mmCIF file of C-alpha atoms and ligand atoms in Angstrom:
data_model
loop_
_atom_site.group_PDB
_atom_site.id
_atom_site.type_symbol
_atom_site.label_atom_id
_atom_site.label_comp_id
_atom_site.label_asym_id
_atom_site.label_seq_id
_atom_site.Cartn_x
_atom_site.Cartn_y
_atom_site.Cartn_z
ATOM 1 C CA UNK U 26 -65.465 81.504 59.616
ATOM 2 C CA UNK U 27 -65.273 85.560 59.534
ATOM 3 C CA UNK U 28 -61.754 87.115 59.096
ATOM 4 C CA UNK U 29 -60.789 89.107 62.426
ATOM 5 C CA UNK U 30 -58.081 90.941 60.756
ATOM 6 C CA UNK U 31 -60.134 92.365 58.727
ATOM 7 C CA UNK U 32 -61.403 96.276 60.073
ATOM 8 C CA UNK U 33 -64.447 98.113 57.829
ATOM 9 C CA UNK U 34 -65.042 100.306 60.337
ATOM 10 C CA UNK U 35 -65.779 104.074 59.141
ATOM 11 C CA UNK U 36 -65.424 102.955 55.486
ATOM 12 C CA UNK U 37 -67.531 103.455 52.479
ATOM 13 C CA UNK U 38 -68.953 101.678 50.715
ATOM 14 C CA UNK U 39 -70.381 103.213 46.630
ATOM 15 C CA UNK U 40 -68.502 100.718 44.567
ATOM 16 C CA UNK U 41 -67.222 97.140 45.042
ATOM 17 C CA UNK U 42 -63.746 97.874 43.821
ATOM 18 C CA UNK U 43 -62.745 100.313 46.394
ATOM 19 C CA UNK U 44 -62.553 96.526 48.237
ATOM 20 C CA UNK U 45 -60.320 94.151 48.323
ATOM 21 C CA UNK U 46 -61.723 89.609 47.321
ATOM 22 C CA UNK U 47 -60.275 89.247 51.081
ATOM 23 C CA UNK U 48 -63.072 92.143 52.322
ATOM 24 C CA UNK U 49 -66.160 91.082 50.408
ATOM 25 C CA UNK U 50 -65.380 87.773 51.358
ATOM 26 C CA UNK U 51 -65.247 89.046 54.654
ATOM 27 C CA UNK U 52 -68.808 91.130 54.015
ATOM 28 C CA UNK U 53 -70.261 88.054 52.756
ATOM 29 C CA UNK U 54 -69.438 85.472 55.842
ATOM 30 C CA UNK U 55 -70.291 88.321 58.284
ATOM 31 C CA UNK U 56 -73.778 88.057 55.982
ATOM 32 C CA UNK U 57 -74.349 84.738 56.573
ATOM 33 C CA UNK U 58 -73.682 84.757 60.364
ATOM 34 C CA UNK U 59 -76.117 87.416 60.954
ATOM 35 C CA UNK U 60 -79.132 85.961 59.347
ATOM 36 C CA UNK U 61 -78.241 82.010 60.868
ATOM 37 C CA UNK U 62 -78.135 84.480 63.748
ATOM 38 C CA UNK U 63 -81.637 85.880 63.218
ATOM 39 C CA UNK U 64 -83.088 83.101 62.216
ATOM 40 C CA UNK U 65 -81.867 81.254 65.490
ATOM 41 C CA UNK U 66 -82.910 84.116 67.163
ATOM 42 C CA UNK U 67 -79.249 85.299 68.882
ATOM 43 C CA UNK U 68 -79.393 88.540 67.202
ATOM 44 C CA UNK U 69 -76.456 90.853 68.805
ATOM 45 C CA UNK U 70 -76.790 94.147 68.235
ATOM 46 C CA UNK U 71 -74.581 96.910 67.129
ATOM 47 C CA UNK U 72 -76.081 99.582 66.299
ATOM 48 C CA UNK U 73 -77.456 100.848 69.079
ATOM 49 C CA UNK U 74 -78.168 104.812 69.384
ATOM 50 C CA UNK U 75 -77.071 104.744 65.861
ATOM 51 C CA UNK U 76 -79.342 107.463 63.513
ATOM 52 C CA UNK U 77 -78.967 106.720 60.178
ATOM 53 C CA UNK U 78 -80.236 108.897 56.953
ATOM 54 C CA UNK U 79 -81.767 107.000 53.601
ATOM 55 C CA UNK U 80 -81.970 109.067 50.758
ATOM 56 C CA UNK U 81 -83.933 107.907 47.805
ATOM 57 C CA UNK U 82 -83.880 110.080 45.156
ATOM 58 C CA UNK U 83 -85.239 107.075 43.266
ATOM 59 C CA UNK U 84 -88.235 104.719 43.696
ATOM 60 C CA UNK U 85 -87.838 101.604 46.042
ATOM 61 C CA UNK U 86 -89.090 98.258 47.361
ATOM 62 C CA UNK U 87 -86.054 95.977 48.517
ATOM 63 C CA UNK U 88 -83.208 98.427 49.095
ATOM 64 C CA UNK U 89 -85.573 100.898 51.198
ATOM 65 C CA UNK U 90 -87.363 97.667 53.415
ATOM 66 C CA UNK U 91 -83.007 96.391 53.858
ATOM 67 C CA UNK U 92 -81.651 98.985 55.113
ATOM 68 C CA UNK U 93 -84.786 99.660 57.499
ATOM 69 C CA UNK U 94 -85.244 95.915 58.819
ATOM 70 C CA UNK U 95 -81.837 95.603 58.892
ATOM 71 C CA UNK U 96 -81.104 99.211 60.963
ATOM 72 C CA UNK U 97 -84.084 98.198 63.202
ATOM 73 C CA UNK U 98 -82.753 94.723 63.501
ATOM 74 C CA UNK U 99 -79.177 96.046 65.093
ATOM 75 C CA UNK U 100 -80.983 98.634 66.909
ATOM 76 C CA UNK U 101 -80.684 101.833 65.021
ATOM 77 C CA UNK U 102 -83.235 104.797 64.055
ATOM 78 C CA UNK U 103 -83.890 105.647 60.524
ATOM 79 C CA UNK U 104 -85.420 108.815 58.765
ATOM 80 C CA UNK U 105 -86.611 108.154 54.968
ATOM 81 C CA UNK U 106 -85.665 110.974 52.377
ATOM 82 C CA UNK U 107 -88.164 110.415 49.693
ATOM 83 C CA UNK U 108 -87.324 111.688 46.153
ATOM 84 C CA UNK U 109 -89.478 114.608 47.012
ATOM 85 C CA UNK U 110 -89.666 116.693 50.127
ATOM 86 C CA UNK U 111 -85.339 117.876 51.228
ATOM 87 C CA UNK U 112 -83.731 119.966 49.311
ATOM 88 C CA UNK U 113 -80.759 117.971 47.877
ATOM 89 C CA UNK U 114 -79.919 119.306 44.456
ATOM 90 C CA UNK U 115 -82.168 121.812 44.587
ATOM 91 C CA UNK U 116 -82.068 124.144 46.985
ATOM 92 C CA UNK U 117 -78.717 122.867 48.500
ATOM 93 C CA UNK U 118 -75.274 121.323 46.764
ATOM 94 C CA UNK U 119 -74.692 117.795 48.056
ATOM 95 C CA UNK U 120 -71.868 119.315 49.926
ATOM 96 C CA UNK U 121 -73.679 121.291 52.128
ATOM 97 C CA UNK U 122 -76.053 118.343 52.186
ATOM 98 C CA UNK U 123 -73.094 115.587 53.170
ATOM 99 C CA UNK U 124 -71.971 118.377 55.854
ATOM 100 C CA UNK U 125 -75.327 119.034 57.017
ATOM 101 C CA UNK U 126 -76.630 114.919 57.698
ATOM 102 C CA UNK U 127 -72.526 113.950 58.276
ATOM 103 C CA UNK U 128 -73.867 116.143 61.502
ATOM 104 C CA UNK U 129 -76.537 115.163 62.410
ATOM 105 C CA UNK U 130 -76.256 111.008 61.470
ATOM 106 C CA UNK U 131 -74.018 108.334 62.398
ATOM 107 C CA UNK U 132 -74.218 106.847 58.704
ATOM 108 C CA UNK U 133 -76.169 107.452 55.426
ATOM 109 C CA UNK U 134 -77.373 105.399 52.375
ATOM 110 C CA UNK U 135 -77.969 106.845 48.881
ATOM 111 C CA UNK U 136 -79.709 105.770 45.781
ATOM 112 C CA UNK U 137 -80.402 108.683 42.796
ATOM 113 C CA UNK U 138 -78.401 109.346 40.034
ATOM 114 C CA UNK U 139 -74.559 109.964 39.296
ATOM 115 C CA UNK U 140 -71.940 107.436 41.413
ATOM 116 C CA UNK U 141 -70.240 110.978 41.055
ATOM 117 C CA UNK U 142 -73.098 112.035 44.250
ATOM 118 C CA UNK U 143 -72.118 109.387 46.056
ATOM 119 C CA UNK U 144 -68.790 109.917 46.013
ATOM 120 C CA UNK U 145 -69.172 113.300 46.973
ATOM 121 C CA UNK U 146 -71.148 112.813 50.300
ATOM 122 C CA UNK U 147 -68.922 110.259 51.554
ATOM 123 C CA UNK U 148 -66.034 112.557 50.292
ATOM 124 C CA UNK U 149 -68.174 115.144 52.669
ATOM 125 C CA UNK U 150 -70.127 113.585 55.157
ATOM 126 C CA UNK U 151 -67.649 112.718 57.603
ATOM 127 C CA UNK U 152 -69.307 109.315 58.531
ATOM 128 C CA UNK U 153 -69.812 106.270 56.514
ATOM 129 C CA UNK U 154 -71.898 106.630 52.980
ATOM 130 C CA UNK U 155 -74.101 104.008 51.524
ATOM 131 C CA UNK U 156 -74.335 103.679 47.765
ATOM 132 C CA UNK U 157 -78.001 102.196 47.567
ATOM 133 C CA UNK U 158 -78.170 102.242 43.837
ATOM 134 C CA UNK U 159 -76.959 104.860 41.036
ATOM 135 C CA UNK U 160 -76.693 105.201 37.693
ATOM 136 C CA UNK U 161 -73.604 103.225 37.178
ATOM 137 C CA UNK U 162 -73.182 100.613 39.885
ATOM 138 C CA UNK U 163 -75.385 98.676 42.566
ATOM 139 C CA UNK U 164 -73.049 97.413 45.064
ATOM 140 C CA UNK U 165 -74.959 95.825 48.293
ATOM 141 C CA UNK U 166 -77.582 94.023 45.001
ATOM 142 C CA UNK U 167 -74.223 91.985 44.787
ATOM 143 C CA UNK U 168 -73.513 91.333 48.033
ATOM 144 C CA UNK U 169 -77.071 89.764 48.063
ATOM 145 C CA UNK U 170 -76.005 87.469 44.924
ATOM 146 C CA UNK U 171 -73.402 86.755 45.862
ATOM 147 C CA UNK U 172 -74.662 85.017 49.365
ATOM 148 C CA UNK U 173 -77.833 83.484 47.537
ATOM 149 C CA UNK U 174 -75.242 81.656 44.694
ATOM 150 C CA UNK U 175 -72.833 80.550 47.455
ATOM 151 C CA UNK U 176 -76.327 79.040 49.239
ATOM 152 C CA UNK U 177 -76.979 77.303 46.416
ATOM 153 C CA UNK U 178 -74.109 75.706 45.146
ATOM 154 C CA UNK U 179 -71.689 76.186 48.112
ATOM 155 C CA UNK U 180 -69.372 78.168 46.565
ATOM 156 C CA UNK U 181 -68.734 81.645 44.347
ATOM 157 C CA UNK U 182 -65.257 80.536 42.747
ATOM 158 C CA UNK U 183 -65.562 79.303 39.184
ATOM 159 C CA UNK U 184 -69.746 79.213 39.057
ATOM 160 C CA UNK U 185 -70.724 79.540 35.390
ATOM 161 C CA UNK U 186 -72.746 83.273 36.091
ATOM 162 C CA UNK U 187 -73.898 84.102 33.373
ATOM 163 C CA UNK U 188 -75.811 88.055 32.608
ATOM 164 C CA UNK U 189 -77.889 88.117 29.637
ATOM 165 C CA UNK U 190 -79.175 91.853 28.887
ATOM 166 C CA UNK U 191 -77.874 95.838 28.763
ATOM 167 C CA UNK U 192 -74.523 95.373 29.165
ATOM 168 C CA UNK U 193 -73.932 98.786 29.992
ATOM 169 C CA UNK U 194 -76.109 98.853 33.671
ATOM 170 C CA UNK U 195 -75.817 99.841 37.091
ATOM 171 C CA UNK U 196 -76.075 95.875 37.425
ATOM 172 C CA UNK U 197 -73.704 94.353 34.694
ATOM 173 C CA UNK U 198 -71.098 96.956 35.692
ATOM 174 C CA UNK U 199 -71.418 95.859 38.965
ATOM 175 C CA UNK U 200 -71.874 92.129 38.559
ATOM 176 C CA UNK U 201 -68.616 92.249 36.138
ATOM 177 C CA UNK U 202 -66.687 93.894 39.362
ATOM 178 C CA UNK U 203 -67.868 91.550 41.171
ATOM 179 C CA UNK U 204 -67.078 88.417 38.981
ATOM 180 C CA UNK U 205 -63.855 89.441 38.442
ATOM 181 C CA UNK U 206 -62.946 89.837 41.968
ATOM 182 C CA UNK U 207 -64.490 86.622 43.429
ATOM 183 C CA UNK U 208 -63.146 84.259 40.870
ATOM 184 C CA UNK U 209 -65.850 83.249 38.654
ATOM 185 C CA UNK U 210 -66.307 82.004 35.422
ATOM 186 C CA UNK U 211 -68.432 85.029 34.049
ATOM 187 C CA UNK U 212 -69.845 85.675 30.930
ATOM 188 C CA UNK U 213 -72.210 88.942 29.985
ATOM 189 C CA UNK U 214 -74.139 88.478 26.999
ATOM 190 C CA UNK U 215 -75.459 91.861 25.571
ATOM 191 C CA UNK U 216 -75.936 92.732 21.824
ATOM 192 C CA UNK U 217 -72.714 95.023 20.783
ATOM 193 C CA UNK U 218 -74.891 98.251 20.580
ATOM 194 C CA UNK U 219 -75.401 98.045 24.419
ATOM 195 C CA UNK U 220 -71.315 96.458 25.596
ATOM 196 C CA UNK U 221 -69.734 98.205 29.320
ATOM 197 C CA UNK U 222 -67.451 101.489 28.645
ATOM 198 C CA UNK U 223 -63.521 100.271 27.443
ATOM 199 C CA UNK U 224 -62.394 101.957 31.212
ATOM 200 C CA UNK U 225 -64.645 99.113 32.795
ATOM 201 C CA UNK U 226 -63.793 96.001 30.445
ATOM 202 C CA UNK U 227 -60.002 97.172 31.450
ATOM 203 C CA UNK U 228 -60.624 97.329 35.132
ATOM 204 C CA UNK U 229 -62.649 93.479 34.526
ATOM 205 C CA UNK U 230 -59.766 91.942 32.904
ATOM 206 C CA UNK U 231 -57.008 93.403 35.590
ATOM 207 C CA UNK U 232 -58.825 92.226 38.582
ATOM 208 C CA UNK U 233 -59.830 88.479 36.845
ATOM 209 C CA UNK U 234 -55.620 88.616 36.150
ATOM 210 C CA UNK U 235 -55.441 88.611 39.677
ATOM 211 C CA UNK U 236 -58.282 86.705 41.127
ATOM 212 C CA UNK U 237 -58.361 83.739 38.346
ATOM 213 C CA UNK U 238 -61.712 85.140 37.392
ATOM 214 C CA UNK U 239 -62.633 84.148 33.356
ATOM 215 C CA UNK U 240 -64.418 86.811 31.897
ATOM 216 C CA UNK U 241 -66.189 86.859 28.962
ATOM 217 C CA UNK U 242 -68.507 89.476 26.549
ATOM 218 C CA UNK U 243 -69.993 88.086 23.833
ATOM 219 C CA UNK U 244 -73.249 88.634 22.049
ATOM 220 C CA UNK U 245 -73.866 84.774 21.645
ATOM 221 C CA UNK U 246 -76.475 83.665 22.916
ATOM 222 C CA UNK U 247 -76.011 79.549 22.593
ATOM 223 C CA UNK U 248 -72.512 80.201 23.298
ATOM 224 C CA UNK U 249 -72.747 82.304 26.341
ATOM 225 C CA UNK U 250 -75.246 80.119 28.082
ATOM 226 C CA UNK U 251 -74.598 76.862 27.259
ATOM 227 C CA UNK U 252 -73.375 74.617 30.802
ATOM 228 C CA UNK U 253 -74.319 78.190 32.862
ATOM 229 C CA UNK U 254 -75.202 77.648 36.444
ATOM 230 C CA UNK U 255 -76.833 81.439 36.713
ATOM 231 C CA UNK U 256 -78.626 82.600 34.722
ATOM 232 C CA UNK U 257 -79.381 86.418 35.290
ATOM 233 C CA UNK U 258 -81.071 89.213 33.924
ATOM 234 C CA UNK U 259 -82.400 92.730 34.311
ATOM 235 C CA UNK U 260 -84.946 95.521 33.705
ATOM 236 C CA UNK U 261 -84.020 96.820 29.856
ATOM 237 C CA UNK U 262 -84.732 100.314 30.577
ATOM 238 C CA UNK U 263 -83.124 101.095 34.093
ATOM 239 C CA UNK U 264 -84.991 103.919 37.087
ATOM 240 C CA UNK U 265 -83.980 107.799 35.513
ATOM 241 C CA UNK U 266 -83.683 106.802 31.673
ATOM 242 C CA UNK U 267 -85.641 108.649 29.165
ATOM 243 C CA UNK U 268 -89.072 106.315 27.802
ATOM 244 C CA UNK U 269 -87.821 107.142 24.361
ATOM 245 C CA UNK U 270 -85.133 105.004 24.536
ATOM 246 C CA UNK U 271 -87.650 101.870 25.065
ATOM 247 C CA UNK U 272 -88.468 101.258 21.310
ATOM 248 C CA UNK U 273 -84.313 100.931 20.527
ATOM 249 C CA UNK U 274 -83.804 98.656 23.718
ATOM 250 C CA UNK U 275 -86.656 96.746 22.770
ATOM 251 C CA UNK U 276 -85.608 96.489 19.090
ATOM 252 C CA UNK U 277 -81.584 95.138 20.988
ATOM 253 C CA UNK U 278 -83.383 92.900 23.618
ATOM 254 C CA UNK U 279 -86.253 91.267 21.961
ATOM 255 C CA UNK U 280 -83.218 88.111 21.280
ATOM 256 C CA UNK U 281 -81.853 88.678 24.363
ATOM 257 C CA UNK U 282 -84.951 88.137 26.276
ATOM 258 C CA UNK U 283 -84.482 84.848 29.227
ATOM 259 C CA UNK U 284 -87.275 82.562 28.217
ATOM 260 C CA UNK U 285 -87.246 78.229 28.739
ATOM 261 C CA UNK U 286 -84.664 78.425 25.042
ATOM 262 C CA UNK U 287 -81.990 79.860 27.968
ATOM 263 C CA UNK U 288 -83.236 78.089 29.666
ATOM 264 C CA UNK U 289 -82.630 74.991 28.379
ATOM 265 C CA UNK U 290 -78.563 75.890 26.947
ATOM 266 C CA UNK U 291 -77.883 76.043 30.899
ATOM 267 C CA UNK U 292 -77.260 73.440 33.319
ATOM 268 C CA UNK U 293 -80.161 70.579 34.668
ATOM 269 C CA UNK U 294 -79.291 72.979 38.338
ATOM 270 C CA UNK U 295 -79.124 76.507 36.781
ATOM 271 C CA UNK U 296 -80.454 78.922 38.771
ATOM 272 C CA UNK U 297 -82.850 81.978 37.575
ATOM 273 C CA UNK U 298 -81.919 85.055 39.146
ATOM 274 C CA UNK U 299 -82.787 89.224 38.924
ATOM 275 C CA UNK U 300 -82.447 92.063 40.921
ATOM 276 C CA UNK U 301 -86.070 92.927 40.584
ATOM 277 C CA UNK U 302 -88.707 94.383 39.801
ATOM 278 C CA UNK U 303 -88.889 92.182 36.511
ATOM 279 C CA UNK U 304 -90.773 92.630 33.649
ATOM 280 C CA UNK U 305 -92.442 89.708 33.681
ATOM 281 C CA UNK U 306 -96.137 89.850 32.564
ATOM 282 C CA UNK U 307 -98.415 92.459 31.948
ATOM 283 C CA UNK U 308 -100.323 92.910 35.624
ATOM 284 C CA UNK U 309 -98.697 96.122 36.000
ATOM 285 C CA UNK U 310 -98.972 99.775 35.444
ATOM 286 C CA UNK U 311 -96.217 99.671 33.199
ATOM 287 C CA UNK U 312 -96.337 96.275 31.805
ATOM 288 C CA UNK U 313 -99.596 97.425 30.673
ATOM 289 C CA UNK U 314 -98.051 100.005 28.624
ATOM 290 C CA UNK U 315 -95.441 97.548 26.650
ATOM 291 C CA UNK U 316 -98.089 95.414 26.185
ATOM 292 C CA UNK U 317 -99.944 98.573 24.274
ATOM 293 C CA UNK U 318 -97.295 99.604 22.509
ATOM 294 C CA UNK U 319 -94.666 96.831 22.042
ATOM 295 C CA UNK U 320 -97.642 93.721 21.942
ATOM 296 C CA UNK U 321 -95.435 91.988 24.650
ATOM 297 C CA UNK U 322 -96.773 89.776 27.508
ATOM 298 C CA UNK U 323 -93.138 89.719 29.332
ATOM 299 C CA UNK U 324 -89.722 92.237 28.446
ATOM 300 C CA UNK U 325 -86.500 90.409 30.280
ATOM 301 C CA UNK U 326 -87.728 87.360 31.200
ATOM 302 C CA UNK U 327 -90.606 85.817 30.617
ATOM 303 C CA UNK U 328 -93.255 84.348 33.277
ATOM 304 C CA UNK U 329 -92.691 80.323 32.876
ATOM 305 C CA UNK U 330 -89.459 81.460 33.895
ATOM 306 C CA UNK U 331 -90.073 83.743 36.136
ATOM 307 C CA UNK U 332 -92.645 81.665 37.759
ATOM 308 C CA UNK U 333 -91.029 77.681 37.609
ATOM 309 C CA UNK U 334 -89.060 75.910 40.129
ATOM 310 C CA UNK U 335 -85.226 77.065 38.702
ATOM 311 C CA UNK U 336 -86.171 80.848 39.745
ATOM 312 C CA UNK U 337 -84.605 81.566 43.142
ATOM 313 C CA UNK U 338 -85.553 85.806 42.658
ATOM 314 C CA UNK U 339 -87.510 85.567 46.093
ATOM 315 C CA UNK U 340 -84.453 84.148 48.028
ATOM 316 C CA UNK U 341 -82.494 86.375 46.604
ATOM 317 C CA UNK U 342 -84.328 89.291 47.629
ATOM 318 C CA UNK U 343 -84.674 88.641 51.304
ATOM 319 C CA UNK U 344 -80.550 88.364 51.388
ATOM 320 C CA UNK U 345 -80.628 91.706 50.358
ATOM 321 C CA UNK U 346 -81.500 92.689 54.436
ATOM 322 C CA UNK U 347 -78.680 90.146 55.744
ATOM 323 C CA UNK U 348 -76.357 91.643 53.424
ATOM 324 C CA UNK U 349 -77.279 95.397 53.597
ATOM 325 C CA UNK U 350 -77.339 94.724 57.378
ATOM 326 C CA UNK U 351 -73.680 93.214 57.357
ATOM 327 C CA UNK U 352 -72.457 96.248 55.351
ATOM 328 C CA UNK U 353 -74.193 98.616 57.387
ATOM 329 C CA UNK U 354 -72.902 96.539 60.694
ATOM 330 C CA UNK U 355 -69.286 96.305 59.645
ATOM 331 C CA UNK U 356 -68.815 100.044 58.255
ATOM 332 C CA UNK U 357 -70.812 101.418 61.166
ATOM 333 C CA UNK U 358 -71.147 98.856 64.370
ATOM 334 C CA UNK U 359 -69.336 99.122 67.582
HETATM 335 N N1 CP N 1215 -83.071 95.256 43.456
HETATM 336 C C1 CP N 1215 -83.490 96.390 44.219
HETATM 337 O O1 CP N 1215 -82.651 97.396 44.475
HETATM 338 O O2 CP N 1215 -84.994 96.325 44.323
HETATM 339 P P1 CP N 1215 -85.465 97.954 44.629
HETATM 340 O O3 CP N 1215 -85.623 98.967 43.367
HETATM 341 O O4 CP N 1215 -87.013 97.757 45.234
HETATM 342 O O5 CP N 1215 -85.023 98.566 46.080
HETATM 343 N N1 NVA N 1216 -80.997 98.205 36.473
HETATM 344 C C1 NVA N 1216 -82.062 98.215 37.622
HETATM 345 C C2 NVA N 1216 -81.692 97.852 38.465
HETATM 346 C C3 NVA N 1216 -83.052 97.827 39.645
HETATM 347 C C4 NVA N 1216 -82.530 97.756 41.144
HETATM 348 C C5 NVA N 1216 -82.283 100.358 37.864
HETATM 349 O O1 NVA N 1216 -81.575 100.814 37.698
HETATM 350 O O2 NVA N 1216 -83.409 100.689 37.901
#
C-alpha cells in the first residue's frame, strides 16, 4: 500500500539523508506499483507536457537510459546535456546554469563531480533536482538495489547485506545511509585505509539507532561475509578519479575481490549484486589495460561469480528505470 499521507511534490532528490525512512518506503512502494503497471500495460501518465534536463558531466548507460525511458513512459520530454557541449562549469557558473535551466525546465537531473554542485543546482533552480551520481553519493541506485532485494526476499529490514570494496566511494556511502535508514543488518567490508569518513560513520550510527539497523564496519572478510544474504561490490576506481590511484587500489582491494570463496561464506540463498559497470573480465578496453598492467583477469568480481545463477545484476539494472521513474513522478508528477 502506498502511503497517501506522504507528499514529495517539489522536493529535490539529492541524497538519502534528506529523506525519512517513511519517505524512502513511499518511493519504494511507488516503484513496485509503477513496475507492475508497466508490465500490465496499465501505466497512467503523470508527467505529460513536462520538460526535463539531463546533465551528464560523466559517462552513463543505466542512469541516462532510466531517466529517458522513465520520462518517456510518463509523457515527459528530455534534453540530454553531455560531458561536452554545454557551458556548465566552463563559461557559466552552476548558479547561473541552475537559474537558466530552472526557467526552461520542470525538472533537472545532474550526474557529475562534487555533491556541492548538485546541492547548488537544487538550491537555485526552483525546480526538482535529482542526483544521478556524484563523487559522494548515488541515491537513485540505492532505491533500485532495495527494490531488487525486496523482490528477492520479500523484505528489507534485517536483511544481512554486505558491501565489500572501497568503503569511501559513492556506493558505500549511499548504501550505509540507506541501510541505516531502512533497518538492514549491514556489513561494510573494506581495508582500514579505505574506511568511510568519520562524520558519515557517526551519522550512520545515529540513524541506525532510530531504525534498529545493525551497522558493522570490518576489514575481516570471513567475519563480515558469514551468512550474508546479499554480497554487493563496486569498481575499485570510480569515474573522475586519477589514473595514478589504480596501483594502490589494486594492492589494497585485491584481498576484497568477490570470488567463489566469498560467496561460499555467505548464505546458500545469497545473491550477488553490483551497480555496474563491472570489471569481471578483460573484454573491454579498460579490462585489457588492467590485464596488461596488473596481470589480473578480473577485478572486484570474478567472471565465475558475475555469470553465476546467484548474480542478479541485470534485474537490478532494470530496476533503475522503475525507481528513477518513481522519483520523478513523486517530486514532479500531477
Ligand atoms: N549504475 C550506474 O549508475 O550505471 P551508469 O554509470 O551506466 O549510469
Ligand atoms: N563508484 C562508481 C559507481 C558507478 C555507477 C563510480 O562512481 O564510477
